[in-house]
PDB file of C-alpha atoms and ligand atoms in Angstrom:
ATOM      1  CA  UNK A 524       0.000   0.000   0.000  1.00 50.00           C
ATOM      2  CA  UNK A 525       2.933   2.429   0.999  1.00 57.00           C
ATOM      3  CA  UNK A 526       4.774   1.454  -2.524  1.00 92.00           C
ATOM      4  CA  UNK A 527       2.018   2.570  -4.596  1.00 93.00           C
ATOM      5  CA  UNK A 528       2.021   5.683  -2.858  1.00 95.00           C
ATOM      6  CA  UNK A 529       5.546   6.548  -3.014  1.00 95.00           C
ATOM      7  CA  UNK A 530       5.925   5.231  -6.922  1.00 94.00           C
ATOM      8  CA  UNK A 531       2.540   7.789  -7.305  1.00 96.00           C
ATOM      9  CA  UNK A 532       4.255  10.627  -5.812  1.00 96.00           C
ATOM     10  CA  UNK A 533       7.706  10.115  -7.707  1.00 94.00           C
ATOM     11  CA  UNK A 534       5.898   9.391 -11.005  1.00 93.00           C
ATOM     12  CA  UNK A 535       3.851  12.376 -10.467  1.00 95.00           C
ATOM     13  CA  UNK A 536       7.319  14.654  -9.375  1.00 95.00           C
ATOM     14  CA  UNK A 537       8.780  13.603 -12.569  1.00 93.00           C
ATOM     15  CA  UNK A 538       6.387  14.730 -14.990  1.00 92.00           C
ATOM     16  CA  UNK A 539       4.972  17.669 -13.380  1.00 95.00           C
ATOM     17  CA  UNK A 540       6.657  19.967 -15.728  1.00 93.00           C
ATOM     18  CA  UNK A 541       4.392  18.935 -18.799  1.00 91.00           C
ATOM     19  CA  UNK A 542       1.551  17.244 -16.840  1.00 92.00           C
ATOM     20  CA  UNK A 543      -0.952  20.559 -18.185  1.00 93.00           C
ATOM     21  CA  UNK A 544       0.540  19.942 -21.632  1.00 92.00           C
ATOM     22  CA  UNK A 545      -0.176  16.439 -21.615  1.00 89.00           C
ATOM     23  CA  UNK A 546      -3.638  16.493 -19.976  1.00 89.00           C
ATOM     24  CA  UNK A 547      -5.171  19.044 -22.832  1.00 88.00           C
ATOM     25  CA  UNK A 548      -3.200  16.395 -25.293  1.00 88.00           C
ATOM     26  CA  UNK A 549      -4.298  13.542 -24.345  1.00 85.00           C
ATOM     27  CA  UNK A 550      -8.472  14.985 -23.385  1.00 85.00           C
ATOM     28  CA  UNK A 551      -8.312  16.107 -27.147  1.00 85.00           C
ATOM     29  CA  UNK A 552      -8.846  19.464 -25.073  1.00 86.00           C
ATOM     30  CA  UNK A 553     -11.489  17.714 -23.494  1.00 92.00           C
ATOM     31  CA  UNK A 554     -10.402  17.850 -19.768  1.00 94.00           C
ATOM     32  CA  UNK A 555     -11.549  21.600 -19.378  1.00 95.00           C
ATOM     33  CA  UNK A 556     -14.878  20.801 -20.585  1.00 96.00           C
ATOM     34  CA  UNK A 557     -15.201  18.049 -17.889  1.00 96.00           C
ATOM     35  CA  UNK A 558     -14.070  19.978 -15.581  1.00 97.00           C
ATOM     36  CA  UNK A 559     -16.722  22.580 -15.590  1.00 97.00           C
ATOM     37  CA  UNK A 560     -18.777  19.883 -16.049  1.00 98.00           C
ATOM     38  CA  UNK A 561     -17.869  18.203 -12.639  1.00 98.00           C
ATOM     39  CA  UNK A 562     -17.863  21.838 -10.734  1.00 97.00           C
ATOM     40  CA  UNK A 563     -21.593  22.555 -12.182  1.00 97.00           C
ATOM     41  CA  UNK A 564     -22.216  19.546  -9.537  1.00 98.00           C
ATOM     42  CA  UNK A 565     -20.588  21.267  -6.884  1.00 97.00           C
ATOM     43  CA  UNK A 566     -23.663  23.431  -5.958  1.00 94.00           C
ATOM     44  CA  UNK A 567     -21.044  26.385  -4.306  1.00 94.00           C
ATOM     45  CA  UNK A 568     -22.800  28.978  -2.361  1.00 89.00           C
ATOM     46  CA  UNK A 569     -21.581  32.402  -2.785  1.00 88.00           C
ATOM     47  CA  UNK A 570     -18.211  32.575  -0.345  1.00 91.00           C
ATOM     48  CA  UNK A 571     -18.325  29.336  -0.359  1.00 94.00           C
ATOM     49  CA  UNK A 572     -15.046  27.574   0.777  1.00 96.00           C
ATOM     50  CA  UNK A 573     -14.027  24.484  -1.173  1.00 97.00           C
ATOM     51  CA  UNK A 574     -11.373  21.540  -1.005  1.00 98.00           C
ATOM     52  CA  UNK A 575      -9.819  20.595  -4.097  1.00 98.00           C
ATOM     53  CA  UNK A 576      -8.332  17.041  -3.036  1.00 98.00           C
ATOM     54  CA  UNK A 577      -5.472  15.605  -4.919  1.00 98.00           C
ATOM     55  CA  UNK A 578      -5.419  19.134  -6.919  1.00 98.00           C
ATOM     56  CA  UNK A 579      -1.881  18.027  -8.609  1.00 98.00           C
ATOM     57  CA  UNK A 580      -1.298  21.382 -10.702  1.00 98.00           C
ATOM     58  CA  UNK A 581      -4.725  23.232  -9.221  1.00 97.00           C
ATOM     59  CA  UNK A 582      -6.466  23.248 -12.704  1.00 96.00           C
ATOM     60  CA  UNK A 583      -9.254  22.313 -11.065  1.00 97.00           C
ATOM     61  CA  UNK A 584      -9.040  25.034  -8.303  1.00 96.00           C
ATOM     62  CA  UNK A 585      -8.036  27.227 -11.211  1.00 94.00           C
ATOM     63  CA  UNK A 586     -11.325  26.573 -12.490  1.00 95.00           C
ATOM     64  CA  UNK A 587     -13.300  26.269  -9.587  1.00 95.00           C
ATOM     65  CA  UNK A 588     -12.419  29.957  -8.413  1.00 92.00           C
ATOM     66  CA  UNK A 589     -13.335  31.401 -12.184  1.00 90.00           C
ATOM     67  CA  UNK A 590     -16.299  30.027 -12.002  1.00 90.00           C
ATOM     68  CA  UNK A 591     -16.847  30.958  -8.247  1.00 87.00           C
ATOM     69  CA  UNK A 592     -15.079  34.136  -8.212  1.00 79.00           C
ATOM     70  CA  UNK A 593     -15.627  34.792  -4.965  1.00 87.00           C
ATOM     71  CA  UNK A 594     -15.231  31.277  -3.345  1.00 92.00           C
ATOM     72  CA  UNK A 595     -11.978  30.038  -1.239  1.00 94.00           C
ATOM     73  CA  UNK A 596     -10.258  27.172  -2.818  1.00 96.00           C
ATOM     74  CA  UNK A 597      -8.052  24.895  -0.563  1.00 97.00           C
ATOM     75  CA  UNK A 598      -5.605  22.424  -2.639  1.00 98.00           C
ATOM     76  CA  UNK A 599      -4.166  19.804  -0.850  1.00 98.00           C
ATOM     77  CA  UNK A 600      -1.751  17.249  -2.755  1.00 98.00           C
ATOM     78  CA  UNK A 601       1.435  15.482  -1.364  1.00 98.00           C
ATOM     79  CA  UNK A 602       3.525  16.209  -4.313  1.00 98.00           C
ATOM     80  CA  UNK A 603       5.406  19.121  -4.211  1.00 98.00           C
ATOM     81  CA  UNK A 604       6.225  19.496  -7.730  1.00 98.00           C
ATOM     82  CA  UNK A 605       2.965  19.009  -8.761  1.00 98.00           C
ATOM     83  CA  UNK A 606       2.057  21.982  -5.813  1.00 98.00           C
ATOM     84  CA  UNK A 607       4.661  24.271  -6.702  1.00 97.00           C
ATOM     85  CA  UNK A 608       3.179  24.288 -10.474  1.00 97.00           C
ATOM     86  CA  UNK A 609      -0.093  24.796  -8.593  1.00 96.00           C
ATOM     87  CA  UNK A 610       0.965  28.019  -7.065  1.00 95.00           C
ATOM     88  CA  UNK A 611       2.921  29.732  -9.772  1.00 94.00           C
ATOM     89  CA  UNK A 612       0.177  29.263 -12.191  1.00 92.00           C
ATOM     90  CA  UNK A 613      -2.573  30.863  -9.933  1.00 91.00           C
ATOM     91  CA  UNK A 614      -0.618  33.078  -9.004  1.00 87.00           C
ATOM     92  CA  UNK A 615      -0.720  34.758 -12.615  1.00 84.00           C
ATOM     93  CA  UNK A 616      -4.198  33.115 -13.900  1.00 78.00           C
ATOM     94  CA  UNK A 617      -6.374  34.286 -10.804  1.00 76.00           C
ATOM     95  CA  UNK A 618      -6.694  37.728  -9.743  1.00 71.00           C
ATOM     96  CA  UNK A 619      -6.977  37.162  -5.861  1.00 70.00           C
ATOM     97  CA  UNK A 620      -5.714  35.615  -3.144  1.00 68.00           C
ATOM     98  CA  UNK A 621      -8.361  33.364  -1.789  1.00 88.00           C
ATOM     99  CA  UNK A 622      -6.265  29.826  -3.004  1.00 92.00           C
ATOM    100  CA  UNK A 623      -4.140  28.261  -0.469  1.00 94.00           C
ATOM    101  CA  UNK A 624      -2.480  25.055  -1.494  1.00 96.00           C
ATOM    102  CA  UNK A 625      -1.386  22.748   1.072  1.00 97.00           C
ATOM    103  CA  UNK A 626       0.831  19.492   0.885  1.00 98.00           C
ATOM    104  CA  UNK A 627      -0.653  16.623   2.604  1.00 98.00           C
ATOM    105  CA  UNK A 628      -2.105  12.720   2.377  1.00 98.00           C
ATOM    106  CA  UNK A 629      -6.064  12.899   0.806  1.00 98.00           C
ATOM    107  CA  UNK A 630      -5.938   9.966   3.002  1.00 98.00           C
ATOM    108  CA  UNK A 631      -5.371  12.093   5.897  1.00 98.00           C
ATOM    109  CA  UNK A 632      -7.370  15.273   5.621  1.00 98.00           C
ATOM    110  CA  UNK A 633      -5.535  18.106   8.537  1.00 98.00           C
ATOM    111  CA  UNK A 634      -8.864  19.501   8.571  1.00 98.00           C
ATOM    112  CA  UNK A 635     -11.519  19.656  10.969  1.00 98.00           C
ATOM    113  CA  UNK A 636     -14.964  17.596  10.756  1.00 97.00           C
ATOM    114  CA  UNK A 637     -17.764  19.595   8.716  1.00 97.00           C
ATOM    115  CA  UNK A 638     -15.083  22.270   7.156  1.00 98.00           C
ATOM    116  CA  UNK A 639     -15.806  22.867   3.586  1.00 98.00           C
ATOM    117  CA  UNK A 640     -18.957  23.331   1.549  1.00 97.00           C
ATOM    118  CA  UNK A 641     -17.741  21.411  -0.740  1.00 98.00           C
ATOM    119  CA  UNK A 642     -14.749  19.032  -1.614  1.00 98.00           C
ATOM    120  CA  UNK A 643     -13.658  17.975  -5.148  1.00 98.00           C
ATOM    121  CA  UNK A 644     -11.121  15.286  -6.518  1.00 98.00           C
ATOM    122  CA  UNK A 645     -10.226  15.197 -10.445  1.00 98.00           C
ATOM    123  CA  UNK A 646      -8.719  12.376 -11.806  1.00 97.00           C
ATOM    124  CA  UNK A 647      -7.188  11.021  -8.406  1.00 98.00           C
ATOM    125  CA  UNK A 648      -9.532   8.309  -7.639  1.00 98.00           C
ATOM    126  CA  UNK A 649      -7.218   5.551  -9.724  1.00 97.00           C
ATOM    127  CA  UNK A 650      -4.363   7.066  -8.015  1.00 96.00           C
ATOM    128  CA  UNK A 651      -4.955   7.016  -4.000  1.00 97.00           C
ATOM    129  CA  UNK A 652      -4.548   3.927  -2.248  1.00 96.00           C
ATOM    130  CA  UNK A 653      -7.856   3.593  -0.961  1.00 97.00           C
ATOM    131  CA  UNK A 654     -10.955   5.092  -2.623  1.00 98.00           C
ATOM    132  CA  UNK A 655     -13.065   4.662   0.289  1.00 98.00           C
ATOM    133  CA  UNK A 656     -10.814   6.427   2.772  1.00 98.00           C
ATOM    134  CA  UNK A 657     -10.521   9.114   0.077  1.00 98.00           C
ATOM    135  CA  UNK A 658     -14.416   9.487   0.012  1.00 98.00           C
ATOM    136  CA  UNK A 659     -14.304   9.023   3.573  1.00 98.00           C
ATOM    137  CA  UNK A 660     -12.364  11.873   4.630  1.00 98.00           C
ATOM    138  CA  UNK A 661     -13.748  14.150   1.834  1.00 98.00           C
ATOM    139  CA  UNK A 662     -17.153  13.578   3.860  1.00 98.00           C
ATOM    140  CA  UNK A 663     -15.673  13.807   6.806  1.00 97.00           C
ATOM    141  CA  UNK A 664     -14.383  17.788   6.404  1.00 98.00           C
ATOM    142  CA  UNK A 665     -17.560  18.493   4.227  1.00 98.00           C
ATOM    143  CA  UNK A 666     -20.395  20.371   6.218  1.00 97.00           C
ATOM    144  CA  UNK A 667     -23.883  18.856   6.006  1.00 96.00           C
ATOM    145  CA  UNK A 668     -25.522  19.795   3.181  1.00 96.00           C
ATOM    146  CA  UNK A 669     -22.096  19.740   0.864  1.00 97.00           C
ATOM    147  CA  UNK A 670     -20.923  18.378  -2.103  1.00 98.00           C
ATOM    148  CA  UNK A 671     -18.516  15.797  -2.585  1.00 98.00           C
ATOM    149  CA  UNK A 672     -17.477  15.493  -6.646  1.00 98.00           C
ATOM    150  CA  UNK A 673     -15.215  13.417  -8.470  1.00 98.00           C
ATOM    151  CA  UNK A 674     -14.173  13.553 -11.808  1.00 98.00           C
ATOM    152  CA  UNK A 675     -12.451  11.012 -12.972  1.00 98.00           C
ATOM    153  CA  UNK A 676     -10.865   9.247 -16.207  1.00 96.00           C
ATOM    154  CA  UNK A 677     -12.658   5.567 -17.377  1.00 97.00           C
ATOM    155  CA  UNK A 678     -13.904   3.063 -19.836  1.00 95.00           C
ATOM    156  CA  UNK A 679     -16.614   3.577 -22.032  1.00 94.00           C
ATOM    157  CA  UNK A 680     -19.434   1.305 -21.846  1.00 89.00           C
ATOM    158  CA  UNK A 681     -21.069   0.460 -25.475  1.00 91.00           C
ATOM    159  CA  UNK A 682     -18.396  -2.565 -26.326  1.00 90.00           C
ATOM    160  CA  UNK A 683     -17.749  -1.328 -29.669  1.00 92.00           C
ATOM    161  CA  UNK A 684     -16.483   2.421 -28.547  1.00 93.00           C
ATOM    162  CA  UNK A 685     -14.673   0.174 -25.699  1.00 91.00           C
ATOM    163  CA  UNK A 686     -12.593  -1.327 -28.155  1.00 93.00           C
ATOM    164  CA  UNK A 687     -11.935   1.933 -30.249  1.00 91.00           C
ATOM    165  CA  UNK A 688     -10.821   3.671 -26.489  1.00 91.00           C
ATOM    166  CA  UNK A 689      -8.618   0.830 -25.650  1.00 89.00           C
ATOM    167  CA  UNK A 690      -6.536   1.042 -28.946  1.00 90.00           C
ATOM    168  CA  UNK A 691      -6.546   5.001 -27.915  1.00 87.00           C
ATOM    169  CA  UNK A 692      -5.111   4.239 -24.726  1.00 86.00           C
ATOM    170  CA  UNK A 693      -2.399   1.729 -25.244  1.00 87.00           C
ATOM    171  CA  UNK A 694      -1.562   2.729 -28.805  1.00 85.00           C
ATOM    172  CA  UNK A 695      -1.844   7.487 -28.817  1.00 84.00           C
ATOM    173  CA  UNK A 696      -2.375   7.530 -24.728  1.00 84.00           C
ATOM    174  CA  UNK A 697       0.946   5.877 -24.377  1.00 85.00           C
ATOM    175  CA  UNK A 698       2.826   6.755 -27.362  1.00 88.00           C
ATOM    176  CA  UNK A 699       2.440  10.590 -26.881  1.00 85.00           C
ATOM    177  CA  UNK A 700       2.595  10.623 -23.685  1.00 84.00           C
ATOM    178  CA  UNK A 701       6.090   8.980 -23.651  1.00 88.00           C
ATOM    179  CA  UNK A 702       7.312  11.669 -26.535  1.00 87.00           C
ATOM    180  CA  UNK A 703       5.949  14.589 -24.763  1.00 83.00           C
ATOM    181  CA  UNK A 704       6.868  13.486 -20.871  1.00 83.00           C
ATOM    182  CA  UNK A 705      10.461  11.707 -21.587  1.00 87.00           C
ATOM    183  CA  UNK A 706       8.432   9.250 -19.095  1.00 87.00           C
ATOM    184  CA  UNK A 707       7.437   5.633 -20.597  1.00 86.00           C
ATOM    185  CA  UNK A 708       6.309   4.035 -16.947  1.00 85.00           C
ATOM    186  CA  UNK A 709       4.193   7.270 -16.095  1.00 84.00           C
ATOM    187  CA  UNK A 710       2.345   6.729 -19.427  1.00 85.00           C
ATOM    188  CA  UNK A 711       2.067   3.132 -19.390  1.00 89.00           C
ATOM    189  CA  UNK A 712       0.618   3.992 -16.053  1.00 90.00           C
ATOM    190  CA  UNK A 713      -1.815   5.706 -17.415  1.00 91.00           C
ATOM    191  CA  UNK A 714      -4.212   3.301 -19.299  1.00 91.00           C
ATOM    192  CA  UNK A 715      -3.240   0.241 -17.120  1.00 93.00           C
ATOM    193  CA  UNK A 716      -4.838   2.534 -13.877  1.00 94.00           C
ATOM    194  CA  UNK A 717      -8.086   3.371 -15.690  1.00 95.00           C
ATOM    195  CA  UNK A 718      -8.526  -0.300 -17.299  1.00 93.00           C
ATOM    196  CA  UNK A 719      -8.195  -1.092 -13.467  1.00 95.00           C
ATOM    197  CA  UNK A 720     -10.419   1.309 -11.961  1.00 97.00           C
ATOM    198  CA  UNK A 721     -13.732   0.028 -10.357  1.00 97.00           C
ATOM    199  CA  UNK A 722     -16.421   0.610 -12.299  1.00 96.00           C
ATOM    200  CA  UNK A 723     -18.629   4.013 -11.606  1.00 97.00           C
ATOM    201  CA  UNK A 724     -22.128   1.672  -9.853  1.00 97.00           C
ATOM    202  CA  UNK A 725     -19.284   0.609  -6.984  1.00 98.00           C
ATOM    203  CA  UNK A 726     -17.824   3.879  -7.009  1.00 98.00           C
ATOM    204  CA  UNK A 727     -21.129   5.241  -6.325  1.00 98.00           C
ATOM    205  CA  UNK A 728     -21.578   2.503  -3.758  1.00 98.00           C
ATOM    206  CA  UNK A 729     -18.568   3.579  -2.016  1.00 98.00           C
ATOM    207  CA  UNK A 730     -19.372   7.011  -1.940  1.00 98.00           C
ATOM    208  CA  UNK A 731     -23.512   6.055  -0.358  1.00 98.00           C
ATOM    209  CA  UNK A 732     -21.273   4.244   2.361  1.00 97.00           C
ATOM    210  CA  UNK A 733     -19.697   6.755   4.000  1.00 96.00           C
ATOM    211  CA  UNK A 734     -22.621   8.890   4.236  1.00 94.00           C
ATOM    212  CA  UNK A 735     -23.049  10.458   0.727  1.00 97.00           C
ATOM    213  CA  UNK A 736     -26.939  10.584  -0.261  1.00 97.00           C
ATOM    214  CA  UNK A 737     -28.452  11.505  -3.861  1.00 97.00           C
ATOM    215  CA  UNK A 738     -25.018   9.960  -5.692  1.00 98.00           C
ATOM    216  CA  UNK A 739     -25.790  10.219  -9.243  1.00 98.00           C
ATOM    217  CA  UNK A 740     -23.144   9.825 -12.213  1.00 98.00           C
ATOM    218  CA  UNK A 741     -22.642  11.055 -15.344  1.00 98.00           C
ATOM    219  CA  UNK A 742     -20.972   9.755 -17.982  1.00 97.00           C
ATOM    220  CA  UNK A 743     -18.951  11.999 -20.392  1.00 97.00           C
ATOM    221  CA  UNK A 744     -17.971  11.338 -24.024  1.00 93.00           C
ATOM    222  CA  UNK A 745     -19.331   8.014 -24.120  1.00 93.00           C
ATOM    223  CA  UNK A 746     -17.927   7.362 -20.730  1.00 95.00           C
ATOM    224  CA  UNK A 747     -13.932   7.853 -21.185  1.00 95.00           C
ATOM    225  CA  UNK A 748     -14.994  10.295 -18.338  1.00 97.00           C
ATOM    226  CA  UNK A 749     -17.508   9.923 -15.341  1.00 98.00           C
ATOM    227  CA  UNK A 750     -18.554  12.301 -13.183  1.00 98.00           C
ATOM    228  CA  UNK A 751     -19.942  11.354  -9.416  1.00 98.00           C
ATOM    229  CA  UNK A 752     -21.657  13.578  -7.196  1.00 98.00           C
ATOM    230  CA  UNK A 753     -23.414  13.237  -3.916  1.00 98.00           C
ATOM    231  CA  UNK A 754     -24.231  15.220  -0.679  1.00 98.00           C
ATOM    232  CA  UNK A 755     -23.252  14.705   2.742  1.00 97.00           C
ATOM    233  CA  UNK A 756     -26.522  14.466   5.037  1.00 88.00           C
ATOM    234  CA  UNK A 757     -25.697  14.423   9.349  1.00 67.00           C
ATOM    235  CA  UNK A 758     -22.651  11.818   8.472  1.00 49.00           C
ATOM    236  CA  UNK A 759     -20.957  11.678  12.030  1.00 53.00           C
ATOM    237  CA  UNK A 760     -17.572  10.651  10.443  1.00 49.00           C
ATOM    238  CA  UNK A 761     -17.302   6.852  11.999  1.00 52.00           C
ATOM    239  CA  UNK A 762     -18.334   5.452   9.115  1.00 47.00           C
TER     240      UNK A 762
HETATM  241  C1  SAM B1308      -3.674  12.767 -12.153  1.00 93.21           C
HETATM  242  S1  SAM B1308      -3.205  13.936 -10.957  1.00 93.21           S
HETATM  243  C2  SAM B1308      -4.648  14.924 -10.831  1.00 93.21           C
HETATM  244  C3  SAM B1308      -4.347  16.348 -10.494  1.00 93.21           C
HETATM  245  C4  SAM B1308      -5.536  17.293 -10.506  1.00 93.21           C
HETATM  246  N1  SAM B1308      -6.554  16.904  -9.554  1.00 93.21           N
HETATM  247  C5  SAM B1308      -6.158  17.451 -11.853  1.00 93.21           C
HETATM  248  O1  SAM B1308      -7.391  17.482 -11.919  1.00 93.21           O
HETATM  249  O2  SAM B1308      -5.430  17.597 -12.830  1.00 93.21           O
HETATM  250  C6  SAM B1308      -3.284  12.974  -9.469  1.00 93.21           C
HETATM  251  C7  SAM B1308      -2.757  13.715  -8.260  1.00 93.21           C
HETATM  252  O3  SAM B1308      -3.115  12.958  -7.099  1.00 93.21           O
HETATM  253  C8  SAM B1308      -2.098  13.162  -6.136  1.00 93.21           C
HETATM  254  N2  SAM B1308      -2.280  12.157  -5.096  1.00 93.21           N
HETATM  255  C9  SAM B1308      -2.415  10.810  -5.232  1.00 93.21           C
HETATM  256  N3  SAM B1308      -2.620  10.237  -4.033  1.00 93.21           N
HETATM  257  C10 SAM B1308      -2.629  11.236  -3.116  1.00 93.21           C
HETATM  258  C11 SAM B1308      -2.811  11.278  -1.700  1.00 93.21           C
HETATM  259  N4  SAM B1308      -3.027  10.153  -0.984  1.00 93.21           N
HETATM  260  N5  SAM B1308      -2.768  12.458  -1.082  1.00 93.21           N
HETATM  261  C12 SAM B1308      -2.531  13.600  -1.772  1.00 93.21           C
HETATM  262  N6  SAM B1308      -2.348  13.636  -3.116  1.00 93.21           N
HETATM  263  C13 SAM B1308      -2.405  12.463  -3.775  1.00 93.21           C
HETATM  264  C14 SAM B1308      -0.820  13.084  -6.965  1.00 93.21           C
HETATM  265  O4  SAM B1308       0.281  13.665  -6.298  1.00 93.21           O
HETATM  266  C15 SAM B1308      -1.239  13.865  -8.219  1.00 93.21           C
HETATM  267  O5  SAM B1308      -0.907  15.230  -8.117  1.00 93.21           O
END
């Protein structure tokens, strides 16, 4: 459990420099789409103050905050590369000072019970060790009444778009991804980690256990992304 953890954070270290690149590549410019997708889900109340878990290079608090302009975004990742990119590019794409971005375990929120009004995780879910703690702790911080969202990268359903999508991701996914990163294992990560990923009915199931109610999913673009969404009712975090 530890190993995958550590190989996540050095794989992620080493190709933080063109992860943004490589994202917008390899989404066929897709990923900002599905993004605002995922934070029209997020239900954010004016000054509302939100947890971006696993935020890697904060495109998704970059996001969250133009579409919220007036919201607090809190990034937490336990990458520092992948933070440091974070910061520098708020810094000059978001004009305020309401984005703090911390380094710590999603595993492990340092927050308080009932924090946020709302907590968000993009394309992390295939990466943490354990989804449910994940979900667990994102319910955990969120106030009753919040939303917990994930966006996340997966395999389309209808068999015959399956098979076109798996010749994408083990043939382009991979291939590019090498050229671009200088990284083969990070991109023959890649496809082998969504192929693996539970499918969205348990991830919804996981999300109903720890206290999540009204989890619906949406499938994107045939399903090569999902997006879950549910909202924490009086969860008292012993789930
Ligand atoms: C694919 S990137 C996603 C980054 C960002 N959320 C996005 O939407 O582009 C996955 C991120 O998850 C982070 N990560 C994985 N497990 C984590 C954990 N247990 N705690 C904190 N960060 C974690 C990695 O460091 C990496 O930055």
């Amino acid at each position: 459990m530890q190993d995958k953890a550590a190989y996540i954070k050095s794989m992620f270290s080493a190709i933080a420099g063109r992860y943004d690149l490589l994202n917008r590549l390899l989404s066929l410019r897709q990923d900002t789409a599905w993004r605002n997708f995922a934070i029209s889900k997020c239900d954010i109340e004016p000054e509302g103050l939100v947890l971006d878990a696993a935020t890697g290079t904060g495109e998704m608090a970059k996001l969250l905050m133009r579409q919220n302009n007036d919201c607090t975004v809190v990034g937490i990742d336990f990458c520092p590369a992948m933070l440091d990119r974070a910061r520098a590019k708020l810094q000059t794409a978001i004009d305020s000072n309401t984005f703090h971005f911390i380094q710590g375990d999603v595993l492990r929120l340092p927050f308080a019970d009932n924090t946020f009004d709302c907590a968000t995780i993009g394309f992390a879910l295939r990466n943490v060790v354990s989804i449910a703690d994940a979900f667990h702790e994102m319910a955990r911080v969120v106030k009753p009444g919040g939303r917990v969202v994930s966006l996340e990268l997966t395999q389309p359903s209808s068999r015959p778009i399956r098979t076109v999508h798996h010749i994408y991701m083990w043939r382009c996914m991979q291939l590019v991804g090498t050229l671009v990163s200088g990284n083969r294992e990070a991109y023959r990560y890649l496809p082998r980690s969504i192929a693996e990923l539970i499918p969205p009915q348990e991830v919804k199931r996981l999300m109903e256990r720890v206290g999540l109610q009204g989890v619906e999913f949406h499938r994107l673009y045939f399903g090569v992304a999902t997006v879950h969404a549910g909202t924490k009712t009086q969860y008292d975090g012993q789930g």
